[in-house]
XYZ file of C-alpha atoms in Angstrom:
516
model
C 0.000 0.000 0.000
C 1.439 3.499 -0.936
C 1.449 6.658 0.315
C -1.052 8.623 -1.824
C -3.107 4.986 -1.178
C -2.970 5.583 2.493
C -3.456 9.230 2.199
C -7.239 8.540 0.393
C -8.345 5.947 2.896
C -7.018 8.703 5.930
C -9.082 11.721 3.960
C -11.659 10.336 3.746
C -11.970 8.378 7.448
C -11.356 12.464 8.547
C -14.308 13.423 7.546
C -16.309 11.164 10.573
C -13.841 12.145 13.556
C -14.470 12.046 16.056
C -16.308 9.152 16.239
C -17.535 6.321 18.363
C -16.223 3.400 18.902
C -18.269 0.104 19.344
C -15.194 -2.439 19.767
C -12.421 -4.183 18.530
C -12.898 -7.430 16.458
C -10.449 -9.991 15.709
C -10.415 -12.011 12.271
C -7.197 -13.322 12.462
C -3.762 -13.179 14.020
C -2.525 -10.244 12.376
C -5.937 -8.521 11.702
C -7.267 -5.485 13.605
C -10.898 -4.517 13.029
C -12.008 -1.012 14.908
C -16.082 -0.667 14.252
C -16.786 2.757 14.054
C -20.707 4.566 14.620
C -21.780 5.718 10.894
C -18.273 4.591 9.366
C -18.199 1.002 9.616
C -14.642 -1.245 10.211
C -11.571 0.175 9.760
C -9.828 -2.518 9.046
C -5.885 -2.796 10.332
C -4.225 -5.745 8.556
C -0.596 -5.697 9.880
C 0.843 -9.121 8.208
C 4.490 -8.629 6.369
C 4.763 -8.020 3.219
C 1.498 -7.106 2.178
C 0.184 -4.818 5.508
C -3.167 -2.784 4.027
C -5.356 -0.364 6.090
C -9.299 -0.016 4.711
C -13.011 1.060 5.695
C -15.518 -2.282 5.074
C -19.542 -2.608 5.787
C -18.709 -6.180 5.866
C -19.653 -7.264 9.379
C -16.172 -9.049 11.466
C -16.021 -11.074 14.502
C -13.147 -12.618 16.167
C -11.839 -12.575 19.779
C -8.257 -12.138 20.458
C -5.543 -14.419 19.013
C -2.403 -13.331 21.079
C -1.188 -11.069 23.866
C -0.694 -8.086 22.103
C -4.705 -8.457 20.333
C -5.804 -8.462 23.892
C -3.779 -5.888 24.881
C -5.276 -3.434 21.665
C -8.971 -4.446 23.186
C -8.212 -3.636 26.940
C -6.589 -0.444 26.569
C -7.102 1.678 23.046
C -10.666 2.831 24.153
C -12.199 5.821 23.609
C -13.605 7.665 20.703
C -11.049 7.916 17.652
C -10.494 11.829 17.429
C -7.784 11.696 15.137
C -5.625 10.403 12.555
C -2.418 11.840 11.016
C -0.096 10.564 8.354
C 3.731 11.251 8.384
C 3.966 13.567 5.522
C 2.790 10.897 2.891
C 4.869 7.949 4.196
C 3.361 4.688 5.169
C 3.491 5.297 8.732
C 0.003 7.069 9.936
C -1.306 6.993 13.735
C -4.725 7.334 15.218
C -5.366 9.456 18.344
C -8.164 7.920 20.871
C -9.294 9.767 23.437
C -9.453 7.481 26.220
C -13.015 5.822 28.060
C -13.994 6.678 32.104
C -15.358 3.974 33.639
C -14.923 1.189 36.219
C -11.414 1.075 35.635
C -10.311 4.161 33.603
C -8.109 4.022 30.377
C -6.112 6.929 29.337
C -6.105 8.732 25.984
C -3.727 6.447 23.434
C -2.107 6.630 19.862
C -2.074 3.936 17.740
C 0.914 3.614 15.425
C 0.595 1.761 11.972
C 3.616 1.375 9.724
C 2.313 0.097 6.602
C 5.974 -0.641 5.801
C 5.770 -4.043 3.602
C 8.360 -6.881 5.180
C 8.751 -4.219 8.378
C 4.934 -3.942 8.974
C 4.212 -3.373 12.616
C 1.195 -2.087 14.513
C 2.120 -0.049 17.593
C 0.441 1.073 21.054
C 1.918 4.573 22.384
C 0.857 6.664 24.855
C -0.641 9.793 24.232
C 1.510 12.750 22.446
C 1.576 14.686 19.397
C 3.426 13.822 16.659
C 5.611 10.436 16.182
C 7.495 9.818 18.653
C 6.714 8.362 22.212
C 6.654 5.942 24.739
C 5.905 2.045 23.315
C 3.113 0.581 25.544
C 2.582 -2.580 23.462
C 4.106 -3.468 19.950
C 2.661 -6.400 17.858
C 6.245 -7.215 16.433
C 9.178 -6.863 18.908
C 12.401 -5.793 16.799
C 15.969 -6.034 18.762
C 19.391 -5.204 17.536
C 20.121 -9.019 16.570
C 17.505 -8.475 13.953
C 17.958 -5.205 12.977
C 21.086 -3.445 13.636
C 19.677 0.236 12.809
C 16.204 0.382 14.512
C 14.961 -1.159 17.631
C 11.073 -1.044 18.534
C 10.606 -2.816 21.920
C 7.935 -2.937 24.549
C 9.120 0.024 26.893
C 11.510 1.667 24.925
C 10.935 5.316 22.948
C 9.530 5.196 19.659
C 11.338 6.711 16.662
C 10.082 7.634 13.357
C 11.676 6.543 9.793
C 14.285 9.049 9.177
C 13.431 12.088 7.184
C 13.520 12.344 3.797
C 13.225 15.192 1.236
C 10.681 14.741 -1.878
C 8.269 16.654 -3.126
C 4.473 16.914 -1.754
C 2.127 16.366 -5.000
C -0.612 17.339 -2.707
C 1.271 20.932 -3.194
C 3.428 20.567 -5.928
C 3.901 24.084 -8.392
C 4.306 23.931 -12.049
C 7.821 25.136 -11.853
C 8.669 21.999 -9.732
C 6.811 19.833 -11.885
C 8.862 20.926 -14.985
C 12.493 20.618 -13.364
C 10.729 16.766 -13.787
C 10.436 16.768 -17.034
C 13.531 15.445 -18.069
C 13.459 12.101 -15.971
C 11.757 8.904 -17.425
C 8.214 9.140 -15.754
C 8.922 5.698 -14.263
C 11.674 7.734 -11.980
C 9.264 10.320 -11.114
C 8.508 8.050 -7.637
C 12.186 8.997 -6.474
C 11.400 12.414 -6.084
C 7.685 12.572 -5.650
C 6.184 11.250 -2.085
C 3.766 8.800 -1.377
C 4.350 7.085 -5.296
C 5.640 3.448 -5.509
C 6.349 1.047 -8.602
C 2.006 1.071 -8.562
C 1.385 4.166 -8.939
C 4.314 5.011 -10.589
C 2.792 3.062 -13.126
C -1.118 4.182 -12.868
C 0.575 7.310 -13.580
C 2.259 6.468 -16.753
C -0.449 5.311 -17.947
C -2.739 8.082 -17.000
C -0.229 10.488 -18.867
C 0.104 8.324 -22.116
C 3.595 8.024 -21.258
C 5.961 5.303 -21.372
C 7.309 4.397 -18.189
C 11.509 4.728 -19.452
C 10.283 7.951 -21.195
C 10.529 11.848 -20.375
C 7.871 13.614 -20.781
C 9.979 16.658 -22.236
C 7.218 19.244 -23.640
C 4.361 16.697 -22.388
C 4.767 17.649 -18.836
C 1.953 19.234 -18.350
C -0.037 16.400 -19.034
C 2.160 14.267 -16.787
C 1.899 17.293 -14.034
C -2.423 16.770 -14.746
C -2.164 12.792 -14.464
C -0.126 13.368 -10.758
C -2.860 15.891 -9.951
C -5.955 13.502 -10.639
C -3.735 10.638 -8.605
C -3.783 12.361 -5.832
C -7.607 13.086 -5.777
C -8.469 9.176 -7.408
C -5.255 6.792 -6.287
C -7.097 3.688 -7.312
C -5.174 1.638 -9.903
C -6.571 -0.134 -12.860
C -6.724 -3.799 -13.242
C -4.004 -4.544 -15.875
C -1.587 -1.723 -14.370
C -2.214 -3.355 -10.865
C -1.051 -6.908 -11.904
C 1.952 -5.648 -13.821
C 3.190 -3.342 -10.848
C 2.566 -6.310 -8.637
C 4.795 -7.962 -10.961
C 7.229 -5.837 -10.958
C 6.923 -4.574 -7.378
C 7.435 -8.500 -6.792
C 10.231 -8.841 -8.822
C 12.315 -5.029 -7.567
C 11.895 -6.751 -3.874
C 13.136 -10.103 -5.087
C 16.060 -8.295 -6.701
C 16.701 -5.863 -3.757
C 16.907 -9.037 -1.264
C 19.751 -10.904 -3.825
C 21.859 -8.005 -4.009
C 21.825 -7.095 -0.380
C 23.086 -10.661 0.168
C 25.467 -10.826 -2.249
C 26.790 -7.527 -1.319
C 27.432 -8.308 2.336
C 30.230 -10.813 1.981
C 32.289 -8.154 -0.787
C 31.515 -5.406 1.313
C 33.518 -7.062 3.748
C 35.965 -8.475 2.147
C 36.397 -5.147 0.659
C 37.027 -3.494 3.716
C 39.111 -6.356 4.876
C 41.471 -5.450 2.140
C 41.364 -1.906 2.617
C 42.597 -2.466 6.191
C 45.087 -4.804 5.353
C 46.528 -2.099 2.293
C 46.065 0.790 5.096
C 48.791 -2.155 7.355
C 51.108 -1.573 4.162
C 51.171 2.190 4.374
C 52.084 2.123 8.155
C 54.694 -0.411 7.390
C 55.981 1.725 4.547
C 55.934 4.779 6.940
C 57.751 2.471 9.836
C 60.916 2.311 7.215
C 61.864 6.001 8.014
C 61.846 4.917 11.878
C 64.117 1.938 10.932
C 66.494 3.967 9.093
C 66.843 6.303 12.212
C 67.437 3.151 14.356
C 70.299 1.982 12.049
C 71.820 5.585 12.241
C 71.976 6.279 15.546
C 72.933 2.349 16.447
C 75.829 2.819 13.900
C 76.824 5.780 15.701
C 76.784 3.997 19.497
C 78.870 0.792 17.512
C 81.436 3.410 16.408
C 81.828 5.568 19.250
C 80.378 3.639 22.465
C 83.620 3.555 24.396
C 82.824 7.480 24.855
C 79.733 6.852 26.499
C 79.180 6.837 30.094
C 77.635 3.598 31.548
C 73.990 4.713 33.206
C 73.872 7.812 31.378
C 70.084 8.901 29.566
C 70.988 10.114 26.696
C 74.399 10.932 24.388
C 75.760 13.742 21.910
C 77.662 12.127 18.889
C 79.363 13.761 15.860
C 77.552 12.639 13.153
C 79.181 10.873 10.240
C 78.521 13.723 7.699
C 80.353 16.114 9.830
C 77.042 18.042 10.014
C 77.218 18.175 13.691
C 76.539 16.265 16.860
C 73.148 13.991 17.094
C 71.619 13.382 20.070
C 70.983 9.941 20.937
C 68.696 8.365 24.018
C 69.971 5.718 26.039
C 68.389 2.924 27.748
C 70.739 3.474 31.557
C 70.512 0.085 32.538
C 72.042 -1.059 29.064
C 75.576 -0.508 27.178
C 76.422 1.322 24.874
C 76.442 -1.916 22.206
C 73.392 -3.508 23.788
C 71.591 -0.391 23.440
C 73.236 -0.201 19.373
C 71.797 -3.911 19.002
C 68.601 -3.051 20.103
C 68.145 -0.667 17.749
C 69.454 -2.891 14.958
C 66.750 -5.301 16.349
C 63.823 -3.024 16.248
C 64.867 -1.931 12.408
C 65.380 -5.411 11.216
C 62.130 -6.119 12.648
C 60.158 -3.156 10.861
C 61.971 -4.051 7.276
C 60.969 -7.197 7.660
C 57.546 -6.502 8.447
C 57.383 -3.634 5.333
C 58.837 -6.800 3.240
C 56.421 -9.165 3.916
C 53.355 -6.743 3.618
C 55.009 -5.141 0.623
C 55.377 -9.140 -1.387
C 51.259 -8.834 -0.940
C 50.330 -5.451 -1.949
C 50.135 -6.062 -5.709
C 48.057 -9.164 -5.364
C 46.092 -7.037 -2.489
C 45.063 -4.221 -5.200
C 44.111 -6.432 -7.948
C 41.603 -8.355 -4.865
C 40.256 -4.697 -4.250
C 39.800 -3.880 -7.838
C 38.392 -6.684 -8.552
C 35.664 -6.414 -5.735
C 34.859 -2.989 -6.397
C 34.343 -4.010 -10.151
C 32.032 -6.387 -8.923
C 30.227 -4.631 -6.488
C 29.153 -2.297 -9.380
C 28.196 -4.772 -11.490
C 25.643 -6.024 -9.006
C 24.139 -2.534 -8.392
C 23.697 -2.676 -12.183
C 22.556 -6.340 -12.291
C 19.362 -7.286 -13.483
C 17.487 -9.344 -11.633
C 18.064 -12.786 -13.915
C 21.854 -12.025 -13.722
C 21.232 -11.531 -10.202
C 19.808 -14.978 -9.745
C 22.301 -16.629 -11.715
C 25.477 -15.418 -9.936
C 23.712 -16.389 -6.565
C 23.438 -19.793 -8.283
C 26.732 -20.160 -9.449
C 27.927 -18.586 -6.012
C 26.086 -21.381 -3.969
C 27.195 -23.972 -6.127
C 30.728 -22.846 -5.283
C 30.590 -22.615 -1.521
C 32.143 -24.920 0.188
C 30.005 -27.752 2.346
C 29.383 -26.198 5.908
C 29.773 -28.472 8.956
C 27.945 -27.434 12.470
C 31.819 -26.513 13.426
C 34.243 -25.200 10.589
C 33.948 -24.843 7.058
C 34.032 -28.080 5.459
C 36.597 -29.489 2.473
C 38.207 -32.578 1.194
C 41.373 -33.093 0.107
C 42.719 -34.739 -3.114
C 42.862 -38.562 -1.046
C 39.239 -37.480 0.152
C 40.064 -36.874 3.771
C 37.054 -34.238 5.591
C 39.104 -31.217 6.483
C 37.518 -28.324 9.213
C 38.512 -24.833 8.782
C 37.723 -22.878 12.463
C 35.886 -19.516 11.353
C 36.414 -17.850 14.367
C 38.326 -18.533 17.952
C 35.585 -20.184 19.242
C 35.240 -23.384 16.679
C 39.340 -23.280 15.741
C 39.207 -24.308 20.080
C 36.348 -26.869 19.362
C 38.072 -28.445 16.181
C 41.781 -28.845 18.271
C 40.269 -29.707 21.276
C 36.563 -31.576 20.755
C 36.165 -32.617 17.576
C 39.836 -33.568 16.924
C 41.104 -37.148 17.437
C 44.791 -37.453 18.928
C 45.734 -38.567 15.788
C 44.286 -36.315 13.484
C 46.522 -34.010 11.497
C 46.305 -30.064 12.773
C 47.567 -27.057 10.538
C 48.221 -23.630 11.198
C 50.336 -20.570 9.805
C 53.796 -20.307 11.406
C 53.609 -16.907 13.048
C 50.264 -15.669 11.691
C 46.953 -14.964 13.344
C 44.681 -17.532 11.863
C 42.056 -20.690 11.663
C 43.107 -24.012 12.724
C 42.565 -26.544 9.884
C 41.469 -30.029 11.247
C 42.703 -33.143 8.389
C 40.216 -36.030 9.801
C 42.421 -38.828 8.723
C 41.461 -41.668 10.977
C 44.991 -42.467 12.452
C 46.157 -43.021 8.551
C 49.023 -40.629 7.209
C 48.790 -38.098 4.464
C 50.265 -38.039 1.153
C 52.169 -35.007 0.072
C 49.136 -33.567 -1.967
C 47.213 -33.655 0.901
C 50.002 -31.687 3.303
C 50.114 -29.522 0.612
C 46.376 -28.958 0.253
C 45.535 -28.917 3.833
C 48.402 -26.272 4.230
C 47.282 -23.591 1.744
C 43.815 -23.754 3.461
C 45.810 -22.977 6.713
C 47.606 -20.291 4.565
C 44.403 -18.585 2.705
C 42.402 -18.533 6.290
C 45.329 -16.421 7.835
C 46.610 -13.281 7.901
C 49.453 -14.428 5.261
C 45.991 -14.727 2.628
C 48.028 -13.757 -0.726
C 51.546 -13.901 0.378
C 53.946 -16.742 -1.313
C 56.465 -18.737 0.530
C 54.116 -19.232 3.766
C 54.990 -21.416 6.516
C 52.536 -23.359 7.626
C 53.188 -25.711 10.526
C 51.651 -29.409 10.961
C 51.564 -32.412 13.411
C 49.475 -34.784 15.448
C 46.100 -33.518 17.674
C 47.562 -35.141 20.254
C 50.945 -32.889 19.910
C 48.537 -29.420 20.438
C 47.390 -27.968 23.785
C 46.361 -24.773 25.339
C 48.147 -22.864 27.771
C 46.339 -22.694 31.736
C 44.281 -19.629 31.080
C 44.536 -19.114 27.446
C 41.935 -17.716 26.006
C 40.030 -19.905 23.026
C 42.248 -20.352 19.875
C 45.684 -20.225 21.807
C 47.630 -23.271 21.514
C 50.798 -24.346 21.825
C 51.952 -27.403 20.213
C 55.065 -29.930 19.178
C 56.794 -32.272 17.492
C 55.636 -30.427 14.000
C 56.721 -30.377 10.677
C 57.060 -26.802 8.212
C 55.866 -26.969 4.879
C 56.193 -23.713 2.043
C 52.970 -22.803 0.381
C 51.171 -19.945 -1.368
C 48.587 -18.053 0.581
C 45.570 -18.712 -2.085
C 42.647 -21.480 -1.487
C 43.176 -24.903 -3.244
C 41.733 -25.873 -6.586
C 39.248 -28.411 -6.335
């Protein structure tokens, strides 16, 4: 139901407020029916995706279904004095004024979003405006289902965030013709209260094609938007087409989101791990300082004073004398080979991080490229790629990500700290093969061989796993350690994922999954 939709059946329930109430009535679990003296019901149907709000004569019975039905009949009371709409959104709420009696009920709102797969009817106490206390809600929505907008029982209401269109309710003829050079089927991006239905209706209504401007024909597109707004009903053939397409624009917008989520985070995974090669790249200025002020204490460190802070030494270039900090409770040379420690340890770290940036930029350009493809999919292409995509994905296990290896031994790749300490230390048999990246964070990659050994394509398979699910993902030349279950342990307090093990064996691979 759209906004202009919603708009009509609100107009036109104005013109009998305030008005009576006779009682609630309950067809179904997620039906609402208010009867109203000289309107009839006003029908609240609040069932994702296809919420609708209407005025029948048809006469509806039904008790309550569930807690929160019983809740609507026990406390919204009272005549219905109002009802708003936000702007022309789907979100509208009624204003009750509240019943005296035996036991008294206080003036109400009740808040409908009419919001498609987010449909939800709300109770909130009395205010103007949106926003508000929640007294009852009919779907409870917490941050483990939506990470952007909670609505609980208890907690403050808050509306959709704003959004600037324009009002065709009030809508000039100058802002009407800025329109004119958009296909009319776009005109619902920057008019309110138009979706792919009426969008449509008013294609037709103009004699317009849907991907066509109107150009000089905007004034007839500007009358068709004027005569939606007073008659937003939608004609048979227009209505099963924008179903269809409505249909088909969700259907799409649910594939992309999922097939986003796993490049948008790989994507920033890369970026991170490019923004590691920067910092590295910037550390190489702080190792060549080391080296120059550790030659220095190597060529002149029987002029420094044991204990002493810090040191003045003529610099090589006869430029002058550099100051140079001392560690007091070290020499002169031990202070010069901890410098030449601290260096060797940054060029290292540039040099490793440096052998993956090229592959590292071709991964990011390559999931940017195809992060714009799938804005720009269509939805067939859309369903093919998830397709292929499933097709692709590994077997999953209840713990690790599941493979097999060239002899067709099960190996169990730990996706977080949690299952890489269930595989080594629960699912594992002592003599199991274990894998892991020498001197990388990373998963712990289980080879289930039953006691039997492994052939060298299976090391070798099992150990690029290891490789690709560590921080060492691209690099060549990784080291990636294995041995026996029963040669693995973890440290008295260790948190989950520590280990330290023995008796292993090092094997060179690249950091890239397996074929196969």
């Amino acid at each position: 139901m759209e906004g202009l939709m919603l708009a009509r059946v609100l107009r036109d329930l104005s013109g009998h407020l305030p008005a009576r109430t006779l009682g609630w009535a309950f067809p179904d679990e997620t039906t609402a029916a208010l009867l109203l003296e000289g309107v009839g019901n006003l029908v609240l149907s609040y069932r994702p995706p296809q919420p609708v709000v209407f005025v029948s004569r048809e006469r509806l019975r039904g008790e309550p279904h569930n807690p929160f039905q019983r809740y609507l009949a026990n406390r919204v009371r009272g005549d219905l004095v109002k009802a708003e709409q936000l702007k022309l959104d789907r979100v509208f709420a009624l204003h009750f004024g509240g019943e005296t009696g035996f036991v008294d009920q206080p003036p109400t709102r009740l808040l409908f979003e009419v919001t498609g797969r987010n449909a939800n009817l709300l109770v909130l106490e009395a205010g103007g405006g949106f926003e508000g206390r929640i007294l009852q809600a009919a779907r409870e929505i917490t941050g483990s289902r939506n990470r952007f907008r909670t609505v609980r029982t208890g907690g403050v209401y808050t509306p959709p965030p704003p959004y600037e269109k324009l009002d065709p309710r009030s809508m000039t003829e100058e802002e009407a013709r800025t329109l004119a050079v958009l296909p009319i089927g776009k005109w619902r991006e920057r008019v309110d209260g138009i979706g792919l239905l009426l969008g449509a209706e008013l294609a037709r209504r103009a004699g317009v094609a849907a991907n066509e401007a109107p150009g000089d024909r905007w004034p007839q597109a500007f009358a068709a938007l004027r005569s939606l707004v007073d008659d937003p009903t939608v004609s048979e053939g227009v209505m099963q087409e924008g179903a269809r397409e409505a249909a088909r624009a969700e259907k799409a917008a649910q594939l992309r989101k999922a097939l986003r989520e796993p490049l948008e985070k790989r994507l920033t995974l890369v970026t991170n791990q490019l923004a590691d090669v920067a910092r590295a790249e910037a550390g190489l200025d702080a190792a060549a300082q080391d080296r120059t002020e550790a030659d220095l204490l190597m060529a002149y460190a029987h002029t420094a004073q044991p204990g002493t802070a810090s040191v003045l030494l003529p610099a090589f270039d006869g430029s002058g004398e550099v100051p140079v900090s001392l560690d007091p409770q070290l020499s002169a040379v031990q202070n010069a080979e901890k410098r030449y420690t601290r260096a060797r340890r940054r060029e290292e770290v540039y040099e490793r991080l440096a052998e993956r940036e090229p592959a590292l930029r071709a991964e990011l350009a390559e999931a940017q490229e195809r992060l714009a493809q799938l804005d720009a999919a269509s939805l067939e292409d859309l369903e093919a790629l998830s397709e292929t995509l499933q097709a692709e994905r590994p077997e999953k296990s209840p713990y690790g990500t599941r493979f097999t290896t060239p002899g067709g031994f099960e190996v169990l790749v730990g996706r977080n700290n949690k299952e890489n300490a269930t595989l080594t230390h629960r699912v594992g048999r002592s003599l199991d093969y274990w894998f892991h990246a020498q001197g990388y964070p990373g998963s712990h990659v289980l080879v289930r061989s039953g006691g039997r050994d492994l052939a060298l394509p299976d090391i070798l398979y099992a150990a690029r796993l290891a490789a690709a699910h560590s921080r060492a993902r691209g690099s060549s030349n990784v080291p990636v350690d294995y041995t026996r279950v029963k040669h693995v342990w973890r440290p008295r307090g260790a948190p989950a994922g520590q280990v330290h093990y023995t008796d292993q064996k090092t094997v060179f691979v690249d950091g890239t999954l397996p074929e196969g």
